[in-house]
CSV table of N, CA and C in Angstrom, one decimal:
chain,number,residue,atom,x,y,z
A,27,ILE,N,0.8,-1.2,-0.1
A,27,ILE,CA,0.0,0.2,-0.4
A,27,ILE,C,0.9,1.2,0.1
A,28,SER,N,0.6,2.4,-0.7
A,28,SER,CA,1.5,3.5,-1.2
A,28,SER,C,1.0,4.8,-0.6
A,29,ALA,N,-0.7,4.6,-0.3
A,29,ALA,CA,-1.0,5.8,0.2
A,29,ALA,C,-2.4,5.2,0.9
A,30,VAL,N,-2.8,5.8,2.2
A,30,VAL,CA,-4.0,5.6,2.7
A,30,VAL,C,-4.6,6.9,2.9
A,31,HIS,N,-6.2,7.1,2.9
A,31,HIS,CA,-6.9,8.1,3.5
A,31,HIS,C,-8.0,7.6,3.7
A,32,ALA,N,-8.5,8.1,5.4
A,32,ALA,CA,-9.5,7.7,6.1
A,32,ALA,C,-10.5,8.9,6.3
A,33,ASP,N,-11.7,8.9,6.0
A,33,ASP,CA,-12.6,9.9,6.7
A,33,ASP,C,-13.7,9.2,7.1
A,34,ASP,N,-14.0,9.5,8.5
A,34,ASP,CA,-15.2,8.6,9.0
A,34,ASP,C,-15.0,7.1,8.7
A,35,SER,N,-16.1,6.5,8.2
A,35,SER,CA,-16.2,5.3,7.8
A,35,SER,C,-15.7,4.7,6.5
A,36,MET,N,-15.4,5.6,5.6
A,36,MET,CA,-14.6,5.9,4.5
A,36,MET,C,-13.2,5.8,4.4
A,37,VAL,N,-12.9,4.7,3.8
A,37,VAL,CA,-11.1,4.6,3.7
A,37,VAL,C,-10.7,4.2,2.3
A,38,PHE,N,-9.7,5.0,1.8
A,38,PHE,CA,-9.2,4.4,0.6
A,38,PHE,C,-7.5,4.3,0.6
A,39,ALA,N,-7.3,2.8,-0.1
A,39,ALA,CA,-6.2,2.7,0.0
A,39,ALA,C,-5.5,2.4,-1.6
A,40,VAL,N,-4.4,2.8,-1.8
A,40,VAL,CA,-3.8,2.4,-2.7
A,40,VAL,C,-2.5,1.8,-3.1
A,41,SER,N,-2.6,0.8,-3.7
A,41,SER,CA,-1.5,-0.4,-3.8
A,41,SER,C,-0.5,0.3,-4.6
A,42,TYR,N,1.0,-0.3,-4.3
A,42,TYR,CA,1.7,0.1,-5.6
A,42,TYR,C,1.5,-0.1,-7.0
A,43,SER,N,1.1,-1.0,-7.0
A,43,SER,CA,0.3,-1.8,-8.7
A,43,SER,C,-0.8,-0.5,-9.5
A,44,VAL,N,-0.9,0.5,-8.6
A,44,VAL,CA,-2.0,1.7,-8.8
A,44,VAL,C,-3.4,1.1,-8.8
A,45,ILE,N,-3.4,0.4,-7.9
A,45,ILE,CA,-4.8,0.1,-8.0
A,45,ILE,C,-5.7,0.5,-6.6
A,46,THR,N,-6.6,1.4,-6.6
A,46,THR,CA,-7.4,2.0,-5.3
A,46,THR,C,-8.4,1.1,-4.9
A,47,TYR,N,-8.4,0.8,-3.9
A,47,TYR,CA,-9.2,0.3,-3.1
A,47,TYR,C,-9.9,1.0,-1.9
A,48,ARG,N,-11.1,0.6,-2.0
A,48,ARG,CA,-11.9,1.4,-1.1
A,48,ARG,C,-13.4,0.7,-0.2
A,49,SER,N,-13.3,1.3,1.0
A,49,SER,CA,-13.9,0.6,1.9
A,49,SER,C,-15.0,1.8,2.8
A,50,SER,N,-16.2,1.1,2.9
A,50,SER,CA,-17.4,2.2,3.4
A,50,SER,C,-17.4,1.6,4.8
A,51,ASP,N,-16.9,0.8,5.0
A,51,ASP,CA,-17.2,0.1,6.7
A,51,ASP,C,-15.9,0.0,7.5
A,52,SER,N,-15.2,1.3,7.5
A,52,SER,CA,-13.8,1.4,8.1
A,52,SER,C,-13.0,0.3,8.2
A,53,GLY,N,-13.0,-0.3,6.8
A,53,GLY,CA,-11.8,-1.5,6.4
A,53,GLY,C,-12.2,-2.8,6.7
A,54,ASN,N,-13.7,-2.9,6.9
A,54,ASN,CA,-13.7,-4.5,7.2
A,54,ASN,C,-14.1,-5.2,6.2
A,55,SER,N,-14.5,-4.4,5.1
A,55,SER,CA,-14.7,-5.0,3.6
A,55,SER,C,-14.3,-4.2,2.6
A,56,TRP,N,-13.7,-4.6,1.3
A,56,TRP,CA,-13.2,-3.9,0.3
A,56,TRP,C,-13.6,-4.1,-1.0
A,57,THR,N,-13.4,-3.0,-2.0
A,57,THR,CA,-13.8,-3.1,-3.3
A,57,THR,C,-13.1,-2.4,-4.0
A,58,ILE,N,-12.7,-2.6,-5.3
A,58,ILE,CA,-11.8,-2.0,-6.2
A,58,ILE,C,-12.4,-0.9,-6.6
A,59,SER,N,-12.2,0.2,-6.4
A,59,SER,CA,-12.8,1.5,-6.7
A,59,SER,C,-12.7,1.6,-8.6
A,60,ASP,N,-13.4,2.5,-9.1
A,60,ASP,CA,-12.9,3.0,-10.8
A,60,ASP,C,-11.8,3.2,-10.8
A,61,SER,N,-11.0,3.3,-11.8
A,61,SER,CA,-9.9,3.6,-12.1
A,61,SER,C,-9.4,5.1,-11.8
A,62,THR,N,-8.6,5.1,-10.7
A,62,THR,CA,-8.0,6.3,-10.1
A,62,THR,C,-6.8,6.9,-10.8
A,63,ASN,N,-6.1,6.3,-12.0
A,63,ASN,CA,-4.8,6.5,-12.9
A,63,ASN,C,-3.4,6.9,-11.5
A,64,GLY,N,-3.6,6.1,-11.0
A,64,GLY,CA,-2.1,6.4,-10.3
A,64,GLY,C,-2.6,7.2,-8.7
A,65,ALA,N,-3.4,7.4,-8.3
A,65,ALA,CA,-3.6,8.1,-7.2
A,65,ALA,C,-2.7,7.8,-6.1
A,66,ASN,N,-2.4,9.0,-5.3
A,66,ASN,CA,-1.6,9.0,-4.3
A,66,ASN,C,-2.1,9.6,-3.0
A,67,VAL,N,-2.8,10.9,-3.1
A,67,VAL,CA,-3.6,11.4,-2.4
A,67,VAL,C,-4.8,11.9,-2.2
A,68,PHE,N,-5.6,11.7,-1.1
A,68,PHE,CA,-6.9,11.7,-1.3
A,68,PHE,C,-7.1,13.0,-0.2
A,69,LEU,N,-8.5,13.5,-0.6
A,69,LEU,CA,-9.4,14.8,0.3
A,69,LEU,C,-10.6,14.5,-0.1
A,70,ARG,N,-11.5,14.7,1.5
A,70,ARG,CA,-12.7,14.9,1.5
A,70,ARG,C,-13.0,16.1,1.6
A,71,TYR,N,-14.0,16.7,0.6
A,71,TYR,CA,-14.0,18.1,0.8
A,71,TYR,C,-15.8,18.6,0.3
A,72,GLY,N,-16.4,18.8,1.1
A,72,GLY,CA,-17.9,19.2,0.9
A,72,GLY,C,-18.2,17.8,0.8
A,73,SER,N,-19.0,17.6,-0.6
A,73,SER,CA,-19.7,16.3,-0.8
A,73,SER,C,-18.8,15.5,-1.8
A,74,SER,N,-17.8,15.7,-2.0
A,74,SER,CA,-16.8,15.5,-2.8
A,74,SER,C,-15.5,14.6,-2.3
A,75,VAL,N,-14.8,13.6,-3.2
A,75,VAL,CA,-13.8,13.0,-2.8
A,75,VAL,C,-13.1,13.5,-4.0
A,76,PHE,N,-11.8,14.0,-3.7
A,76,PHE,CA,-11.0,14.5,-4.7
A,76,PHE,C,-9.4,13.0,-4.6
A,77,ALA,N,-8.9,13.1,-5.9
A,77,ALA,CA,-7.7,12.1,-5.7
A,77,ALA,C,-6.8,12.9,-6.7
A,78,GLY,N,-5.6,12.9,-6.2
A,78,GLY,CA,-4.3,13.4,-7.0
A,78,GLY,C,-3.8,12.5,-7.2
A,79,THR,N,-3.4,12.4,-8.6
A,79,THR,CA,-2.8,11.2,-9.4
A,79,THR,C,-1.5,11.8,-10.0
A,80,ASP,N,-1.0,10.8,-10.8
A,80,ASP,CA,0.5,11.2,-11.5
A,80,ASP,C,0.4,12.1,-12.1
A,81,GLY,N,-1.1,12.3,-12.9
A,81,GLY,CA,-1.4,13.6,-14.0
A,81,GLY,C,-2.3,14.4,-14.1
A,82,GLY,N,-2.7,14.7,-12.5
A,82,GLY,CA,-4.0,15.7,-12.3
A,82,GLY,C,-4.6,15.5,-11.5
A,83,ILE,N,-6.0,16.0,-11.1
A,83,ILE,CA,-6.9,15.6,-9.9
A,83,ILE,C,-8.1,15.3,-10.8
A,84,LEU,N,-8.7,13.7,-9.6
A,84,LEU,CA,-10.2,13.4,-10.0
A,84,LEU,C,-11.0,14.0,-9.1
A,85,ARG,N,-12.1,14.0,-9.4
A,85,ARG,CA,-13.2,14.1,-8.5
A,85,ARG,C,-14.5,12.9,-8.6
A,86,SER,N,-15.0,12.8,-7.4
A,86,SER,CA,-15.8,11.3,-7.0
A,86,SER,C,-16.9,12.2,-6.1
A,87,THR,N,-18.2,12.1,-6.8
A,87,THR,CA,-19.3,12.6,-6.1
A,87,THR,C,-20.1,11.5,-5.4
A,88,ASP,N,-19.6,9.7,-5.5
A,88,ASP,CA,-20.4,8.8,-4.9
A,88,ASP,C,-19.6,8.1,-4.3
A,89,ASP,N,-18.5,8.8,-3.4
A,89,ASP,CA,-17.4,8.2,-2.3
A,89,ASP,C,-16.4,7.1,-3.4
A,90,GLY,N,-16.3,7.2,-4.2
A,90,GLY,CA,-15.1,6.6,-4.8
A,90,GLY,C,-15.5,5.7,-6.4
A,91,SER,N,-16.8,5.6,-6.5
A,91,SER,CA,-17.4,4.5,-7.3
A,91,SER,C,-17.0,4.9,-8.5
A,92,HIS,N,-17.1,6.3,-9.1
A,92,HIS,CA,-16.4,6.7,-10.3
A,92,HIS,C,-16.0,7.9,-9.9
A,93,TRP,N,-14.6,8.1,-11.1
A,93,TRP,CA,-14.2,9.6,-11.1
A,93,TRP,C,-13.9,10.3,-12.2
A,94,VAL,N,-13.8,11.5,-12.3
A,94,VAL,CA,-14.0,12.3,-13.5
A,94,VAL,C,-12.8,13.3,-13.2
A,95,SER,N,-12.2,14.0,-14.3
A,95,SER,CA,-11.0,14.6,-14.2
A,95,SER,C,-11.6,16.3,-13.9
A,96,THR,N,-11.0,17.0,-12.7
A,96,THR,CA,-11.4,18.2,-12.4
A,96,THR,C,-9.8,19.0,-12.5
A,97,ASP,N,-9.3,19.5,-13.6
A,97,ASP,CA,-8.2,20.3,-13.4
A,97,ASP,C,-8.2,21.2,-14.4
A,98,GLN,N,-9.6,22.2,-14.2
A,98,GLN,CA,-9.5,23.4,-14.8
A,98,GLN,C,-8.5,24.4,-14.3
A,99,GLY,N,-7.8,24.9,-15.2
A,99,GLY,CA,-7.1,26.0,-14.9
A,99,GLY,C,-5.6,25.7,-14.4
A,100,MET,N,-5.5,24.2,-14.4
A,100,MET,CA,-3.7,23.8,-14.2
A,100,MET,C,-3.0,23.9,-15.5
A,101,THR,N,-2.1,24.5,-15.3
A,101,THR,CA,-1.2,24.6,-16.7
A,101,THR,C,-0.2,23.6,-16.9
A,102,THR,N,0.3,23.3,-16.0
A,102,THR,CA,1.2,22.0,-15.8
A,102,THR,C,0.3,20.4,-15.2
A,103,MET,N,0.3,19.5,-16.1
A,103,MET,CA,0.1,18.3,-15.3
A,103,MET,C,1.2,17.4,-14.5
A,104,ASP,N,1.0,17.0,-13.5
A,104,ASP,CA,2.2,16.6,-13.2
A,104,ASP,C,1.5,15.8,-11.9
A,105,ARG,N,2.2,14.8,-11.1
A,105,ARG,CA,2.2,14.3,-10.1
A,105,ARG,C,1.6,15.1,-8.6
A,106,VAL,N,0.2,14.9,-8.2
A,106,VAL,CA,0.1,15.9,-7.1
A,106,VAL,C,0.7,15.2,-5.9
A,107,ASN,N,1.1,15.8,-5.4
A,107,ASN,CA,1.9,15.5,-3.9
A,107,ASN,C,1.3,15.7,-2.7
A,108,ALA,N,0.2,16.9,-2.8
A,108,ALA,CA,-0.7,17.0,-1.6
A,108,ALA,C,-2.1,17.7,-2.0
A,109,ILE,N,-2.9,17.4,-1.3
A,109,ILE,CA,-4.3,18.1,-1.5
A,109,ILE,C,-4.4,18.5,-0.2
A,110,HIS,N,-5.0,19.9,0.0
A,110,HIS,CA,-5.2,20.4,1.7
A,110,HIS,C,-6.6,21.5,1.5
A,111,HIS,N,-7.1,21.1,2.5
A,111,HIS,CA,-8.1,22.5,2.8
A,111,HIS,C,-7.7,23.3,4.0
A,112,SER,N,-8.1,24.5,3.5
A,112,SER,CA,-7.9,25.5,4.8
A,112,SER,C,-8.8,26.7,4.3
A,113,ASP,N,-9.6,27.3,5.6
A,113,ASP,CA,-10.5,28.3,5.4
A,113,ASP,C,-11.2,28.8,3.8
A,114,GLY,N,-11.4,27.8,3.6
A,114,GLY,CA,-12.7,27.9,2.4
A,114,GLY,C,-11.9,27.7,1.3
A,115,SER,N,-10.7,27.3,1.2
A,115,SER,CA,-10.0,27.3,-0.1
A,115,SER,C,-9.4,25.7,-0.2
A,116,VAL,N,-8.9,24.8,-1.4
A,116,VAL,CA,-8.1,24.0,-1.3
A,116,VAL,C,-6.9,24.2,-2.1
A,117,PHE,N,-6.0,23.5,-1.5
A,117,PHE,CA,-4.3,24.0,-2.1
A,117,PHE,C,-3.9,22.3,-2.8
A,118,VAL,N,-3.5,22.4,-3.7
A,118,VAL,CA,-3.1,21.2,-4.4
A,118,VAL,C,-1.3,21.8,-4.8
A,119,TRP,N,-0.7,21.1,-4.6
A,119,TRP,CA,0.7,21.1,-4.8
A,119,TRP,C,1.7,19.9,-5.5
A,120,MET,N,1.3,20.3,-6.7
A,120,MET,CA,2.1,19.4,-7.8
A,120,MET,C,3.5,19.1,-7.8
A,121,GLY,N,3.8,18.2,-8.3
A,121,GLY,CA,5.5,17.5,-8.1
A,121,GLY,C,6.1,18.9,-8.7
A,122,THR,N,6.3,19.2,-9.9
A,122,THR,CA,7.0,20.6,-10.3
A,122,THR,C,6.2,21.6,-10.6
A,123,GLY,N,5.1,21.5,-10.6
A,123,GLY,CA,4.0,22.4,-11.1
A,123,GLY,C,3.6,23.8,-10.1
A,124,GLY,N,4.1,23.9,-8.9
A,124,GLY,CA,3.4,24.6,-7.9
A,124,GLY,C,2.6,24.4,-7.3
A,125,ILE,N,2.0,25.5,-6.4
A,125,ILE,CA,0.7,25.1,-6.0
A,125,ILE,C,-0.5,26.0,-6.3
A,126,TYR,N,-1.2,25.2,-6.3
A,126,TYR,CA,-2.7,25.6,-6.9
A,126,TYR,C,-3.5,25.7,-5.9
A,127,ARG,N,-4.5,26.9,-6.0
A,127,ARG,CA,-5.6,27.1,-5.1
A,127,ARG,C,-7.3,27.3,-5.8
A,128,SER,N,-7.9,26.8,-5.3
A,128,SER,CA,-9.5,26.5,-5.7
A,128,SER,C,-10.1,27.2,-4.6
A,129,THR,N,-10.6,28.3,-4.7
A,129,THR,CA,-12.0,28.7,-3.9
A,129,THR,C,-13.5,28.6,-4.2
A,130,ASP,N,-13.7,27.8,-5.2
A,130,ASP,CA,-14.7,26.9,-5.5
A,130,ASP,C,-15.0,25.7,-5.6
A,131,SER,N,-14.5,25.1,-4.4
A,131,SER,CA,-14.7,23.6,-4.4
A,131,SER,C,-14.2,22.5,-5.5
A,132,MET,N,-12.9,23.3,-6.0
A,132,MET,CA,-12.2,22.6,-7.3
A,132,MET,C,-12.8,22.7,-8.3
A,133,HIS,N,-13.9,23.7,-8.9
A,133,HIS,CA,-14.3,24.0,-10.0
A,133,HIS,C,-13.1,24.6,-10.9
A,134,THR,N,-12.6,25.4,-10.4
A,134,THR,CA,-11.3,26.3,-11.0
A,134,THR,C,-10.1,26.4,-10.3
A,135,LEU,N,-9.0,26.4,-10.9
A,135,LEU,CA,-7.6,26.6,-10.1
A,135,LEU,C,-7.1,27.4,-10.8
A,136,THR,N,-6.1,28.2,-9.8
A,136,THR,CA,-5.3,29.3,-10.1
A,136,THR,C,-4.0,28.7,-9.6
A,137,ARG,N,-3.1,29.8,-9.6
A,137,ARG,CA,-1.3,29.2,-9.3
A,137,ARG,C,-0.9,30.1,-8.8
A,138,PRO,N,-1.0,30.4,-7.2
A,138,PRO,CA,-0.5,31.4,-6.8
A,138,PRO,C,1.2,31.2,-6.5
A,139,ALA,N,1.5,29.7,-6.5
A,139,ALA,CA,3.1,30.1,-6.4
A,139,ALA,C,3.5,28.9,-7.1
A,140,THR,N,4.8,28.9,-7.7
A,140,THR,CA,5.6,28.0,-8.5
A,140,THR,C,6.5,27.1,-7.8
A,141,GLY,N,7.2,25.9,-8.5
A,141,GLY,CA,8.3,25.3,-7.7
A,141,GLY,C,7.8,23.8,-7.4
A,142,SER,N,8.6,23.3,-6.9
A,142,SER,CA,8.5,21.8,-6.5
A,142,SER,C,8.1,21.6,-5.1
A,143,GLY,N,7.1,21.0,-5.0
A,143,GLY,CA,6.6,20.2,-3.5
A,143,GLY,C,6.1,19.4,-3.2
A,144,ASN,N,6.2,18.7,-1.8
A,144,ASN,CA,5.7,17.5,-1.4
A,144,ASN,C,4.7,17.6,-0.5
A,145,ALA,N,4.1,18.8,0.6
A,145,ALA,CA,3.3,18.7,1.2
A,145,ALA,C,2.7,19.9,1.7
A,146,VAL,N,1.5,19.7,2.2
A,146,VAL,CA,0.8,21.4,2.6
A,146,VAL,C,0.0,21.0,3.9
A,147,ALA,N,0.2,22.0,4.5
A,147,ALA,CA,-0.7,21.7,5.8
A,147,ALA,C,-1.1,23.1,6.7
A,148,SER,N,-1.9,23.1,7.3
A,148,SER,CA,-2.4,24.4,7.9
A,148,SER,C,-2.4,24.4,9.4
A,149,LEU,N,-2.0,25.7,10.1
A,149,LEU,CA,-2.0,25.6,11.4
A,149,LEU,C,-3.1,27.3,11.6
A,150,GLY,N,-4.2,26.9,12.0
A,150,GLY,CA,-5.0,28.1,12.4
A,150,GLY,C,-4.8,28.9,10.8
A,151,ASN,N,-4.5,30.5,10.9
A,151,ASN,CA,-4.7,30.8,9.5
A,151,ASN,C,-3.5,31.0,8.6
A,152,THR,N,-2.2,30.4,9.2
A,152,THR,CA,-1.2,29.8,8.7
A,152,THR,C,-1.0,28.8,7.8
A,153,LEU,N,-0.5,28.7,6.7
A,153,LEU,CA,-0.4,28.0,5.6
A,153,LEU,C,1.1,27.6,5.9
A,154,LEU,N,1.8,25.9,5.8
A,154,LEU,CA,3.0,25.5,5.6
A,154,LEU,C,3.1,24.8,4.5
A,155,ALA,N,4.0,24.7,3.5
A,155,ALA,CA,4.3,23.8,2.6
A,155,ALA,C,6.0,23.5,2.4
A,156,GLY,N,5.8,22.1,2.4
A,156,GLY,CA,7.1,21.7,2.3
A,156,GLY,C,7.7,21.4,0.8
A,157,SER,N,8.7,21.4,0.5
A,157,SER,CA,9.8,21.0,-0.6
A,157,SER,C,11.1,20.4,-0.6
A,158,GLY,N,11.7,20.2,-1.8
A,158,GLY,CA,12.8,19.6,-1.7
A,158,GLY,C,13.9,20.4,-1.0
A,159,MET,N,13.7,21.8,-0.9
A,159,MET,CA,14.4,23.0,-0.4
A,159,MET,C,14.2,23.5,0.9
A,160,GLY,N,13.0,22.9,1.2
A,160,GLY,CA,12.8,23.8,2.6
A,160,GLY,C,11.3,23.8,2.9
A,161,VAL,N,10.8,24.8,3.7
A,161,VAL,CA,9.4,24.9,4.0
A,161,VAL,C,9.2,26.6,4.0
A,162,LEU,N,7.9,26.5,3.3
A,162,LEU,CA,7.7,27.8,3.0
A,162,LEU,C,5.8,28.0,3.8
A,163,ARG,N,5.8,29.4,4.2
A,163,ARG,CA,5.0,29.8,5.0
A,163,ARG,C,4.1,31.0,4.1
A,164,SER,N,2.7,30.7,4.4
A,164,SER,CA,1.6,31.6,3.9
A,164,SER,C,0.8,31.9,5.1
A,165,ALA,N,0.5,33.4,5.1
A,165,ALA,CA,-0.2,34.1,6.5
A,165,ALA,C,-1.5,34.7,5.6
A,166,ASP,N,-1.7,34.6,4.5
A,166,ASP,CA,-2.7,35.4,3.8
A,166,ASP,C,-3.6,34.3,2.8
A,167,ASN,N,-3.3,33.3,3.3
A,167,ASN,CA,-4.5,31.9,2.6
A,167,ASN,C,-3.6,31.5,1.2
A,168,GLY,N,-2.4,31.6,1.2
A,168,GLY,CA,-1.8,31.1,-0.1
A,168,GLY,C,-1.5,32.3,-1.1
A,169,ASP,N,-1.4,33.6,-0.8
A,169,ASP,CA,-1.5,34.6,-1.8
A,169,ASP,C,0.2,34.9,-1.9
A,170,THR,N,0.5,34.8,-0.9
A,170,THR,CA,2.0,34.7,-0.7
A,170,THR,C,2.8,33.9,-0.2
A,171,TRP,N,4.1,33.3,-0.5
A,171,TRP,CA,4.8,32.5,0.3
A,171,TRP,C,6.3,32.9,0.4
A,172,LEU,N,6.7,32.5,1.6
A,172,LEU,CA,8.0,33.2,2.1
A,172,LEU,C,8.7,32.1,2.9
A,173,TRP,N,9.8,31.8,2.5
A,173,TRP,CA,10.6,30.8,2.9
A,173,TRP,C,11.2,30.9,4.2
A,174,VAL,N,10.8,29.7,5.1
A,174,VAL,CA,11.2,30.1,6.6
A,174,VAL,C,12.4,29.2,7.3
A,175,LYS,N,12.3,28.0,6.2
A,175,LYS,CA,13.7,27.4,6.6
A,175,LYS,C,14.0,26.5,5.4
A,176,THR,N,15.4,26.9,4.9
A,176,THR,CA,15.9,26.1,3.9
A,176,THR,C,16.9,25.3,4.2
A,177,GLY,N,17.3,24.5,3.1
A,177,GLY,CA,18.6,23.7,3.3
A,177,GLY,C,18.1,22.4,3.4
A,178,VAL,N,16.6,21.9,3.9
A,178,VAL,CA,16.1,20.6,4.1
A,178,VAL,C,15.3,20.1,3.1
A,179,ASN,N,15.1,18.9,3.3
A,179,ASN,CA,14.2,17.9,2.3
A,179,ASN,C,12.9,17.6,3.0
A,180,VAL,N,11.8,18.2,2.9
A,180,VAL,CA,10.4,18.1,3.5
A,180,VAL,C,10.0,17.4,2.7
A,181,THR,N,9.4,15.9,3.1
A,181,THR,CA,8.6,15.2,2.5
A,181,THR,C,7.3,15.3,2.8
A,182,SER,N,7.0,15.6,4.1
A,182,SER,CA,5.8,15.5,4.6
A,182,SER,C,5.3,16.2,5.8
A,183,ILE,N,4.1,17.1,6.0
A,183,ILE,CA,4.0,18.2,7.4
A,183,ILE,C,3.0,17.5,7.9
A,184,ILE,N,3.0,17.1,9.1
A,184,ILE,CA,1.6,16.5,10.1
A,184,ILE,C,1.5,17.7,11.0
A,185,ARG,N,0.4,17.9,11.0
A,185,ARG,CA,-0.2,18.8,12.2
A,185,ARG,C,-0.6,18.1,13.4
């Protein structure tokens, strides 16, 4: 298993052979989800589940039974390393394509920052983003980013 996401009783697990399994009963039984095309991160936001893949973002409105592409506004289709929601926005960090932000439940995305990254997390109104070069911080919901720690390879941020 290369990725796991749990939300209430819904659990998604992705195997290294890129098969997505889902469980709606806290992991007691499992089914294969419709193709998620190399999903590695998941996020439940509102009534949708989003899967970050090796080539963009997929959305499911039926708890992972079916998936459709939802990458309007993305100029670079790359591996999605992180999806995070904070203060009414959803943030997506592409492997080399930068941070994208959506303020309309992932119907459209804009890119407020460029660069490669691995992780996004929030602490109150502050966003933190990890990359191969260090940690970035935003105090204005992702409009601007400042380096707060450099010289380290940050692969995940856990709140």
